[in-house]
PDB file of C-alpha atoms in Angstrom:
ATOM      1  CA  MET A 130     -63.619  46.904  51.297  1.00 51.00           C
ATOM      2  CA  SER A 131     -65.963  45.891  48.500  1.00 46.00           C
ATOM      3  CA  ASN A 132     -66.381  43.429  45.515  1.00 45.00           C
ATOM      4  CA  GLU A 133     -68.966  41.501  44.183  1.00 53.00           C
ATOM      5  CA  VAL A 134     -68.970  37.848  43.339  1.00 65.00           C
ATOM      6  CA  THR A 135     -71.080  36.621  41.157  1.00 79.00           C
ATOM      7  CA  LYS A 136     -71.457  32.920  40.097  1.00 86.00           C
ATOM      8  CA  ARG A 137     -71.939  31.621  36.743  1.00 91.00           C
ATOM      9  CA  THR A 138     -73.201  28.436  35.678  1.00 93.00           C
ATOM     10  CA  MET A 139     -71.872  25.789  33.031  1.00 91.00           C
ATOM     11  CA  THR A 140     -72.675  22.533  31.753  1.00 94.00           C
ATOM     12  CA  LEU A 141     -69.933  19.843  32.395  1.00 92.00           C
ATOM     13  CA  ASN A 142     -69.647  17.110  29.891  1.00 96.00           C
ATOM     14  CA  LEU A 143     -68.061  13.971  31.466  1.00 97.00           C
ATOM     15  CA  THR A 144     -67.630  10.424  30.310  1.00 98.00           C
ATOM     16  CA  GLU A 145     -69.435   7.652  32.426  1.00 98.00           C
ATOM     17  CA  ALA A 146     -66.190   6.757  34.131  1.00 98.00           C
ATOM     18  CA  GLU A 147     -65.458  10.751  34.888  1.00 97.00           C
ATOM     19  CA  MET A 148     -68.811  10.793  36.614  1.00 98.00           C
ATOM     20  CA  GLN A 149     -68.388   7.852  38.430  1.00 98.00           C
ATOM     21  CA  ALA A 150     -65.219   8.999  39.900  1.00 98.00           C
ATOM     22  CA  LEU A 151     -66.625  12.538  40.607  1.00 97.00           C
ATOM     23  CA  GLU A 152     -69.477  10.757  42.363  1.00 97.00           C
ATOM     24  CA  SER A 153     -67.251   8.273  44.158  1.00 97.00           C
ATOM     25  CA  ILE A 154     -65.036  11.061  45.557  1.00 95.00           C
ATOM     26  CA  SER A 155     -68.175  12.989  46.355  1.00 95.00           C
ATOM     27  CA  VAL A 156     -69.507  10.374  48.772  1.00 94.00           C
ATOM     28  CA  GLN A 157     -65.929   9.351  50.000  1.00 91.00           C
ATOM     29  CA  LYS A 158     -65.291  13.066  50.957  1.00 90.00           C
ATOM     30  CA  ASP A 159     -68.698  13.940  51.973  1.00 91.00           C
ATOM     31  CA  LEU A 160     -68.697  16.856  49.563  1.00 94.00           C
ATOM     32  CA  SER A 161     -70.993  17.965  46.942  1.00 94.00           C
ATOM     33  CA  LYS A 162     -69.981  17.372  43.271  1.00 95.00           C
ATOM     34  CA  THR A 163     -69.521  21.027  42.802  1.00 94.00           C
ATOM     35  CA  ALA A 164     -67.430  21.351  45.862  1.00 95.00           C
ATOM     36  CA  VAL A 165     -65.163  18.325  44.533  1.00 96.00           C
ATOM     37  CA  ILE A 166     -64.837  20.220  41.223  1.00 96.00           C
ATOM     38  CA  ARG A 167     -64.064  23.427  42.969  1.00 96.00           C
ATOM     39  CA  GLN A 168     -61.394  21.556  45.093  1.00 97.00           C
ATOM     40  CA  ALA A 169     -59.823  20.179  42.055  1.00 97.00           C
ATOM     41  CA  LEU A 170     -59.590  23.641  40.422  1.00 97.00           C
ATOM     42  CA  ARG A 171     -58.061  25.147  43.587  1.00 97.00           C
ATOM     43  CA  LEU A 172     -55.666  22.412  43.817  1.00 96.00           C
ATOM     44  CA  TYR A 173     -54.616  22.512  40.122  1.00 95.00           C
ATOM     45  CA  GLN A 174     -54.294  26.151  40.140  1.00 97.00           C
ATOM     46  CA  LEU A 175     -52.052  25.959  43.084  1.00 96.00           C
ATOM     47  CA  VAL A 176     -49.821  23.124  41.895  1.00 94.00           C
ATOM     48  CA  ASP A 177     -49.380  24.978  38.639  1.00 94.00           C
ATOM     49  CA  HIS A 178     -48.502  28.051  40.508  1.00 95.00           C
ATOM     50  CA  ARG A 179     -45.888  26.375  42.582  1.00 94.00           C
ATOM     51  CA  LEU A 180     -44.299  24.261  39.712  1.00 93.00           C
ATOM     52  CA  ALA A 181     -44.034  27.749  37.626  1.00 93.00           C
ATOM     53  CA  LYS A 182     -42.005  29.041  40.534  1.00 93.00           C
ATOM     54  CA  GLY A 183     -39.526  26.000  40.161  1.00 93.00           C
ATOM     55  CA  GLU A 184     -40.810  23.848  42.980  1.00 93.00           C
ATOM     56  CA  LYS A 185     -41.345  20.151  42.682  1.00 91.00           C
ATOM     57  CA  LEU A 186     -44.299  17.935  43.833  1.00 91.00           C
ATOM     58  CA  PHE A 187     -43.274  14.565  45.462  1.00 90.00           C
ATOM     59  CA  PHE A 188     -45.075  11.510  46.737  1.00 90.00           C
ATOM     60  CA  GLU A 189     -43.502   9.848  49.644  1.00 89.00           C
ATOM     61  CA  ASP A 190     -43.998   6.461  51.204  1.00 89.00           C
ATOM     62  CA  GLU A 191     -42.127   6.742  54.592  1.00 84.00           C
ATOM     63  CA  ALA A 192     -42.433   2.835  55.407  1.00 87.00           C
ATOM     64  CA  LYS A 193     -40.875   1.931  52.104  1.00 86.00           C
ATOM     65  CA  ARG A 194     -38.484   4.945  52.026  1.00 84.00           C
ATOM     66  CA  GLU A 195     -39.618   5.574  48.637  1.00 87.00           C
ATOM     67  CA  LYS A 196     -39.970   9.234  47.068  1.00 86.00           C
ATOM     68  CA  ALA A 197     -40.970   9.975  43.657  1.00 87.00           C
ATOM     69  CA  GLU A 198     -41.383  12.974  41.906  1.00 85.00           C
ATOM     70  CA  LEU A 199     -44.968  13.446  40.362  1.00 79.00           C
ATOM     71  CA  MET A 200     -44.255  14.696  36.827  1.00 77.00           C
ATOM     72  CA  VAL A 201     -47.297  16.606  35.805  1.00 74.00           C
ATOM     73  CA  MET A 202     -48.044  18.502  32.382  1.00 66.00           C
ATOM     74  CA  ILE A 203     -49.856  21.769  33.355  1.00 59.00           C
TER      75      ILE A 203
ATOM     76  CA  MET B 274     -74.330  35.237  49.117  1.00 42.00           C
ATOM     77  CA  SER B 275     -73.981  38.587  50.870  1.00 45.00           C
ATOM     78  CA  GLU B 276     -70.594  39.908  50.693  1.00 79.00           C
ATOM     79  CA  ARG B 277     -70.838  42.211  53.820  1.00 89.00           C
ATOM     80  CA  ARG B 278     -72.652  40.873  56.919  1.00 91.00           C
ATOM     81  CA  ARG B 279     -73.557  42.703  60.108  1.00 92.00           C
ATOM     82  CA  CYS B 280     -71.699  41.288  63.142  1.00 92.00           C
ATOM     83  CA  ARG B 281     -71.079  42.693  66.569  1.00 92.00           C
ATOM     84  CA  LEU B 282     -68.035  43.725  68.702  1.00 95.00           C
ATOM     85  CA  LYS B 283     -67.572  44.894  72.036  1.00 93.00           C
ATOM     86  CA  ALA B 284     -66.265  48.365  72.836  1.00 93.00           C
ATOM     87  CA  GLY B 285     -63.006  48.047  74.860  1.00 90.00           C
ATOM     88  CA  THR B 286     -63.797  51.084  77.008  1.00 85.00           C
ATOM     89  CA  SER B 287     -67.489  50.496  77.891  1.00 87.00           C
ATOM     90  CA  ASP B 288     -68.350  46.637  77.014  1.00 78.00           C
ATOM     91  CA  ASP B 289     -71.079  48.111  75.020  1.00 92.00           C
ATOM     92  CA  LEU B 290     -71.816  46.077  71.859  1.00 92.00           C
ATOM     93  CA  VAL B 291     -71.256  48.035  68.524  1.00 95.00           C
ATOM     94  CA  ASP B 292     -72.301  47.245  65.091  1.00 95.00           C
ATOM     95  CA  ALA B 293     -69.419  45.917  62.798  1.00 96.00           C
ATOM     96  CA  VAL B 294     -69.325  44.651  59.149  1.00 97.00           C
ATOM     97  CA  LEU B 295     -67.874  41.212  58.200  1.00 97.00           C
ATOM     98  CA  VAL B 296     -66.360  41.591  54.622  1.00 96.00           C
ATOM     99  CA  GLU B 297     -66.455  37.904  53.318  1.00 94.00           C
ATOM    100  CA  GLU B 298     -63.874  38.339  50.693  1.00 95.00           C
ATOM    101  CA  LEU B 299     -61.144  40.891  50.819  1.00 96.00           C
ATOM    102  CA  THR B 300     -58.774  41.944  47.785  1.00 95.00           C
ATOM    103  CA  LYS B 301     -55.189  42.419  47.775  1.00 96.00           C
ATOM    104  CA  ASP B 302     -55.601  46.254  48.045  1.00 96.00           C
ATOM    105  CA  ASP B 303     -57.811  45.613  51.235  1.00 95.00           C
ATOM    106  CA  LEU B 304     -54.988  44.059  52.838  1.00 96.00           C
ATOM    107  CA  LEU B 305     -52.242  46.548  51.593  1.00 96.00           C
ATOM    108  CA  LYS B 306     -54.616  49.394  53.107  1.00 95.00           C
ATOM    109  CA  ALA B 307     -54.972  47.362  56.534  1.00 95.00           C
ATOM    110  CA  HIS B 308     -51.308  46.816  56.792  1.00 95.00           C
ATOM    111  CA  LEU B 309     -50.689  50.769  56.066  1.00 95.00           C
ATOM    112  CA  ASP B 310     -53.175  51.410  58.802  1.00 95.00           C
ATOM    113  CA  TRP B 311     -51.822  49.042  61.172  1.00 96.00           C
ATOM    114  CA  ALA B 312     -48.064  49.289  60.779  1.00 93.00           C
ATOM    115  CA  PRO B 313     -47.540  52.697  62.527  1.00 94.00           C
ATOM    116  CA  VAL B 314     -49.555  51.631  65.498  1.00 93.00           C
ATOM    117  CA  ARG B 315     -47.878  48.166  65.823  1.00 92.00           C
ATOM    118  CA  ILE B 316     -44.356  49.936  65.732  1.00 91.00           C
ATOM    119  CA  GLU B 317     -45.279  52.379  68.342  1.00 91.00           C
ATOM    120  CA  ALA B 318     -46.600  49.850  70.546  1.00 89.00           C
ATOM    121  CA  LEU B 319     -43.523  47.583  69.991  1.00 90.00           C
ATOM    122  CA  ARG B 320     -41.281  50.698  70.902  1.00 91.00           C
ATOM    123  CA  ARG B 321     -43.061  50.971  74.053  1.00 89.00           C
ATOM    124  CA  LEU B 322     -42.704  47.311  74.917  1.00 88.00           C
ATOM    125  CA  TYR B 323     -38.963  47.483  74.051  1.00 89.00           C
ATOM    126  CA  ASP B 324     -38.385  50.357  76.181  1.00 89.00           C
ATOM    127  CA  ALA B 325     -40.261  48.690  79.096  1.00 87.00           C
ATOM    128  CA  LYS B 326     -38.248  45.479  78.392  1.00 87.00           C
ATOM    129  CA  VAL B 327     -41.583  43.531  77.976  1.00 87.00           C
ATOM    130  CA  ARG B 328     -41.655  40.499  75.574  1.00 84.00           C
ATOM    131  CA  TRP B 329     -43.162  41.107  72.160  1.00 85.00           C
ATOM    132  CA  PRO B 330     -46.085  39.340  70.700  1.00 83.00           C
ATOM    133  CA  GLU B 331     -45.034  36.179  68.937  1.00 83.00           C
ATOM    134  CA  HIS B 332     -46.615  37.393  65.648  1.00 82.00           C
ATOM    135  CA  TRP B 333     -45.165  40.899  65.940  1.00 82.00           C
ATOM    136  CA  HIS B 334     -43.295  40.405  62.472  1.00 83.00           C
ATOM    137  CA  TRP B 335     -46.735  39.457  60.610  1.00 88.00           C
ATOM    138  CA  ASP B 336     -47.040  41.551  57.420  1.00 90.00           C
ATOM    139  CA  TRP B 337     -50.304  41.312  55.752  1.00 92.00           C
ATOM    140  CA  SER B 338     -49.101  43.063  52.742  1.00 90.00           C
ATOM    141  CA  LYS B 339     -46.636  40.105  51.972  1.00 90.00           C
ATOM    142  CA  LYS B 340     -49.728  37.593  52.376  1.00 94.00           C
ATOM    143  CA  ALA B 341     -51.708  39.621  49.816  1.00 95.00           C
ATOM    144  CA  ASP B 342     -50.162  37.606  46.940  1.00 94.00           C
ATOM    145  CA  MET B 343     -51.712  34.433  48.194  1.00 96.00           C
ATOM    146  CA  LEU B 344     -55.145  35.984  47.085  1.00 97.00           C
ATOM    147  CA  ASP B 345     -54.106  35.569  43.522  1.00 96.00           C
ATOM    148  CA  LEU B 346     -54.645  31.884  44.056  1.00 97.00           C
ATOM    149  CA  LEU B 347     -58.418  30.318  44.429  1.00 97.00           C
ATOM    150  CA  ALA B 348     -56.794  28.237  47.138  1.00 97.00           C
ATOM    151  CA  TYR B 349     -57.065  31.365  49.642  1.00 98.00           C
ATOM    152  CA  ARG B 350     -59.526  33.702  50.918  1.00 97.00           C
ATOM    153  CA  CYS B 351     -59.201  36.519  53.135  1.00 97.00           C
ATOM    154  CA  MET B 352     -61.896  37.939  55.394  1.00 97.00           C
ATOM    155  CA  GLY B 353     -62.044  41.050  57.457  1.00 97.00           C
ATOM    156  CA  ILE B 354     -64.041  42.913  60.149  1.00 97.00           C
ATOM    157  CA  GLU B 355     -64.469  46.585  59.593  1.00 96.00           C
ATOM    158  CA  CYS B 356     -65.668  49.025  62.239  1.00 96.00           C
ATOM    159  CA  GLU B 357     -65.504  52.869  62.436  1.00 94.00           C
ATOM    160  CA  GLY B 358     -64.002  52.841  58.984  1.00 93.00           C
ATOM    161  CA  GLN B 359     -61.103  50.680  60.031  1.00 95.00           C
ATOM    162  CA  THR B 360     -60.139  46.955  59.561  1.00 97.00           C
ATOM    163  CA  GLN B 361     -60.406  45.618  63.215  1.00 97.00           C
ATOM    164  CA  GLY B 362     -59.308  42.135  62.243  1.00 97.00           C
ATOM    165  CA  LEU B 363     -58.320  39.852  59.505  1.00 97.00           C
ATOM    166  CA  LEU B 364     -58.577  36.215  58.657  1.00 98.00           C
ATOM    167  CA  MET B 365     -56.681  34.047  56.030  1.00 98.00           C
ATOM    168  CA  VAL B 366     -58.056  30.485  55.334  1.00 98.00           C
ATOM    169  CA  SER B 367     -57.020  27.871  52.765  1.00 97.00           C
ATOM    170  CA  THR B 368     -60.094  26.901  50.409  1.00 97.00           C
ATOM    171  CA  ILE B 369     -58.587  23.569  49.727  1.00 97.00           C
ATOM    172  CA  ALA B 370     -59.969  21.082  52.303  1.00 96.00           C
ATOM    173  CA  GLY B 371     -57.739  19.734  55.089  1.00 95.00           C
ATOM    174  CA  LYS B 372     -58.592  16.149  56.780  1.00 94.00           C
ATOM    175  CA  SER B 373     -59.931  16.202  60.136  1.00 95.00           C
ATOM    176  CA  ARG B 374     -57.644  14.565  62.798  1.00 96.00           C
ATOM    177  CA  LEU B 375     -60.307  14.283  65.351  1.00 96.00           C
ATOM    178  CA  VAL B 376     -61.553  10.890  66.090  1.00 94.00           C
ATOM    179  CA  GLU B 377     -65.190  11.604  65.886  1.00 91.00           C
ATOM    180  CA  GLN B 378     -64.984  13.303  62.367  1.00 90.00           C
ATOM    181  CA  LEU B 379     -61.529  11.567  61.053  1.00 92.00           C
ATOM    182  CA  GLY B 380     -60.784  12.262  57.571  1.00 90.00           C
ATOM    183  CA  LYS B 381     -63.765  14.786  56.969  1.00 91.00           C
ATOM    184  CA  ALA B 382     -63.024  18.166  55.289  1.00 94.00           C
ATOM    185  CA  VAL B 383     -61.908  20.840  57.546  1.00 95.00           C
ATOM    186  CA  LEU B 384     -61.604  24.408  56.805  1.00 97.00           C
ATOM    187  CA  TYR B 385     -57.838  25.258  57.624  1.00 97.00           C
ATOM    188  CA  ILE B 386     -57.192  28.764  59.098  1.00 98.00           C
ATOM    189  CA  GLU B 387     -53.894  30.225  57.916  1.00 97.00           C
ATOM    190  CA  PHE B 388     -53.638  33.409  60.034  1.00 96.00           C
ATOM    191  CA  VAL B 389     -55.937  35.236  62.191  1.00 96.00           C
ATOM    192  CA  GLU B 390     -54.968  38.474  63.763  1.00 96.00           C
ATOM    193  CA  SER B 391     -56.809  41.413  65.489  1.00 96.00           C
ATOM    194  CA  ALA B 392     -55.730  45.131  64.660  1.00 96.00           C
ATOM    195  CA  PRO B 393     -52.871  46.055  66.999  1.00 95.00           C
ATOM    196  CA  TRP B 394     -54.942  48.762  68.757  1.00 95.00           C
ATOM    197  CA  ASN B 395     -57.223  45.844  69.930  1.00 96.00           C
ATOM    198  CA  LEU B 396     -54.665  43.717  71.585  1.00 92.00           C
ATOM    199  CA  ARG B 397     -53.947  43.566  75.102  1.00 87.00           C
ATOM    200  CA  ASP B 398     -50.351  42.584  74.602  1.00 84.00           C
ATOM    201  CA  LEU B 399     -49.791  45.829  72.627  1.00 87.00           C
ATOM    202  CA  VAL B 400     -52.364  48.541  74.365  1.00 89.00           C
ATOM    203  CA  GLU B 401     -53.256  49.116  77.711  1.00 87.00           C
ATOM    204  CA  ARG B 402     -57.099  49.619  76.637  1.00 91.00           C
ATOM    205  CA  PRO B 403     -58.149  47.792  73.436  1.00 94.00           C
ATOM    206  CA  LYS B 404     -60.367  49.588  71.325  1.00 95.00           C
ATOM    207  CA  PHE B 405     -62.521  46.551  70.457  1.00 96.00           C
ATOM    208  CA  LEU B 406     -62.771  43.212  72.163  1.00 95.00           C
ATOM    209  CA  GLY B 407     -64.217  40.020  70.728  1.00 94.00           C
ATOM    210  CA  VAL B 408     -62.522  40.424  67.244  1.00 96.00           C
ATOM    211  CA  GLY B 409     -60.937  36.802  67.173  1.00 95.00           C
ATOM    212  CA  VAL B 410     -64.147  35.344  68.205  1.00 95.00           C
ATOM    213  CA  ALA B 411     -66.042  37.024  65.490  1.00 96.00           C
ATOM    214  CA  LEU B 412     -63.493  35.992  62.875  1.00 97.00           C
ATOM    215  CA  LEU B 413     -63.703  32.184  64.265  1.00 96.00           C
ATOM    216  CA  GLU B 414     -67.544  32.443  63.646  1.00 96.00           C
ATOM    217  CA  ALA B 415     -66.917  33.627  60.242  1.00 96.00           C
ATOM    218  CA  ALA B 416     -64.644  30.672  59.497  1.00 97.00           C
ATOM    219  CA  ILE B 417     -67.137  28.362  60.803  1.00 96.00           C
ATOM    220  CA  GLU B 418     -69.766  29.934  58.506  1.00 95.00           C
ATOM    221  CA  PHE B 419     -67.641  29.865  55.584  1.00 96.00           C
ATOM    222  CA  SER B 420     -66.769  26.259  56.140  1.00 95.00           C
ATOM    223  CA  THR B 421     -70.225  25.420  56.309  1.00 94.00           C
ATOM    224  CA  THR B 422     -71.075  27.254  52.950  1.00 93.00           C
ATOM    225  CA  GLU B 423     -68.121  25.379  51.390  1.00 94.00           C
ATOM    226  CA  GLY B 424     -69.635  22.021  52.398  1.00 93.00           C
ATOM    227  CA  PHE B 425     -66.840  21.314  55.049  1.00 94.00           C
ATOM    228  CA  GLY B 426     -69.688  21.013  58.019  1.00 92.00           C
ATOM    229  CA  GLY B 427     -68.464  24.028  59.937  1.00 93.00           C
ATOM    230  CA  ARG B 428     -65.265  22.016  60.942  1.00 94.00           C
ATOM    231  CA  ILE B 429     -62.095  24.234  61.244  1.00 97.00           C
ATOM    232  CA  GLY B 430     -58.520  23.621  62.318  1.00 97.00           C
ATOM    233  CA  LEU B 431     -55.421  25.550  62.899  1.00 98.00           C
ATOM    234  CA  HIS B 432     -52.076  25.647  64.284  1.00 97.00           C
ATOM    235  CA  SER B 433     -51.475  28.157  66.981  1.00 97.00           C
ATOM    236  CA  LEU B 434     -48.761  30.038  68.189  1.00 95.00           C
ATOM    237  CA  PRO B 435     -47.875  29.220  71.986  1.00 94.00           C
ATOM    238  CA  GLN B 436     -49.287  32.585  73.168  1.00 92.00           C
ATOM    239  CA  SER B 437     -52.669  31.859  71.595  1.00 94.00           C
ATOM    240  CA  GLU B 438     -52.956  28.276  72.811  1.00 96.00           C
ATOM    241  CA  PRO B 439     -55.180  29.333  75.910  1.00 95.00           C
ATOM    242  CA  PHE B 440     -57.743  31.187  73.738  1.00 94.00           C
ATOM    243  CA  TYR B 441     -58.284  28.232  71.335  1.00 96.00           C
ATOM    244  CA  ARG B 442     -58.334  25.641  74.106  1.00 96.00           C
ATOM    245  CA  ARG B 443     -61.598  27.346  75.198  1.00 95.00           C
ATOM    246  CA  TYR B 444     -63.253  26.480  72.030  1.00 95.00           C
ATOM    247  CA  MET B 445     -61.285  23.753  70.294  1.00 97.00           C
ATOM    248  CA  THR B 446     -59.649  20.417  71.006  1.00 97.00           C
ATOM    249  CA  ASP B 447     -55.904  20.364  71.363  1.00 97.00           C
ATOM    250  CA  LEU B 448     -54.401  17.666  69.366  1.00 97.00           C
ATOM    251  CA  GLY B 449     -50.915  18.422  70.672  1.00 97.00           C
ATOM    252  CA  PRO B 450     -47.719  19.426  68.726  1.00 97.00           C
ATOM    253  CA  ASP B 451     -47.665  18.549  64.845  1.00 96.00           C
ATOM    254  CA  ALA B 452     -44.297  16.997  64.084  1.00 92.00           C
ATOM    255  CA  GLY B 453     -45.305  17.733  60.378  1.00 90.00           C
ATOM    256  CA  HIS B 454     -45.527  21.429  61.124  1.00 93.00           C
ATOM    257  CA  SER B 455     -42.558  23.392  60.128  1.00 92.00           C
ATOM    258  CA  GLU B 456     -42.496  25.101  63.572  1.00 92.00           C
ATOM    259  CA  GLY B 457     -43.816  22.076  65.552  1.00 93.00           C
ATOM    260  CA  LEU B 458     -46.915  24.331  66.599  1.00 96.00           C
ATOM    261  CA  ARG B 459     -49.847  22.645  68.309  1.00 97.00           C
ATOM    262  CA  TYR B 460     -52.652  21.732  66.059  1.00 98.00           C
ATOM    263  CA  PHE B 461     -56.258  22.584  67.267  1.00 98.00           C
ATOM    264  CA  GLU B 462     -59.523  21.522  65.822  1.00 97.00           C
ATOM    265  CA  MET B 463     -63.109  22.282  66.420  1.00 95.00           C
ATOM    266  CA  SER B 464     -65.575  19.305  66.489  1.00 89.00           C
ATOM    267  CA  ALA B 465     -69.167  19.491  65.445  1.00 86.00           C
ATOM    268  CA  ASP B 466     -70.287  19.631  69.258  1.00 89.00           C
ATOM    269  CA  GLN B 467     -67.727  22.245  70.040  1.00 93.00           C
ATOM    270  CA  MET B 468     -68.963  24.216  67.138  1.00 93.00           C
ATOM    271  CA  ARG B 469     -72.704  23.996  68.330  1.00 92.00           C
ATOM    272  CA  TYR B 470     -71.738  25.240  71.783  1.00 91.00           C
ATOM    273  CA  PHE B 471     -69.556  27.936  70.236  1.00 94.00           C
ATOM    274  CA  LEU B 472     -72.495  29.201  68.011  1.00 92.00           C
ATOM    275  CA  GLU B 473     -75.020  28.913  70.843  1.00 90.00           C
ATOM    276  CA  GLY B 474     -72.860  31.193  73.007  1.00 86.00           C
ATOM    277  CA  ARG B 475     -72.657  33.838  70.226  1.00 80.00           C
ATOM    278  CA  LYS B 476     -76.566  34.119  70.046  1.00 77.00           C
TER     279      LYS B 476
END
């Protein structure tokens, strides 16, 4: 059991609207902006992996009995 | 961030505290090695239970080698406790934040524990005299610390197998059977107060 995890730094260029969205999610979820970006990356990779395996992603509104497949280009 | 940290377990025969190491990020190889180490002991113990007509533990079929591929994804992290050259326990968590269901922290990020297991020679259900005690508690502590590092405030949650419910009730809030869970298992979550109490008890 041994492995080294090194962290690398990068500059992220966002538009004003993107930065506002990031800040808003950060406040809403009580997470740092870095944590939000990490969450997004983990989720993106997981969704991509499952879609590649042939699974589908749906949003369901039980009250309205609506179910729609989320079509994403990944 | 240190990848290997000291932690302590109790020797099953003497109750003495022994030094162990928490490995914070295991590889697929580590899981395969642990599986190969655990499997013969587990099979032998299950054979004994079968002959004695004793019910098998509910997680008898868990196979960590089959969970290893989860580590290809950033969404999962596996930690382990090592002592005397062997893996004494394993913990798999989802690094994608769950949402708290406790009223006092509703909607806040929670670290979800996918799987947690002690080595077969540490389980009272499988052996008469466990080699080490306190592995599950040490892994819960590791989960709390990872939750804190991730910015989830130390909050953790999990679905428990029925046999483990009494253990989790000691430290967490039982939120009842989860209709959304594929097996309808009960969902447990640790509040901030419970976390502080838990960590105090570990000092």
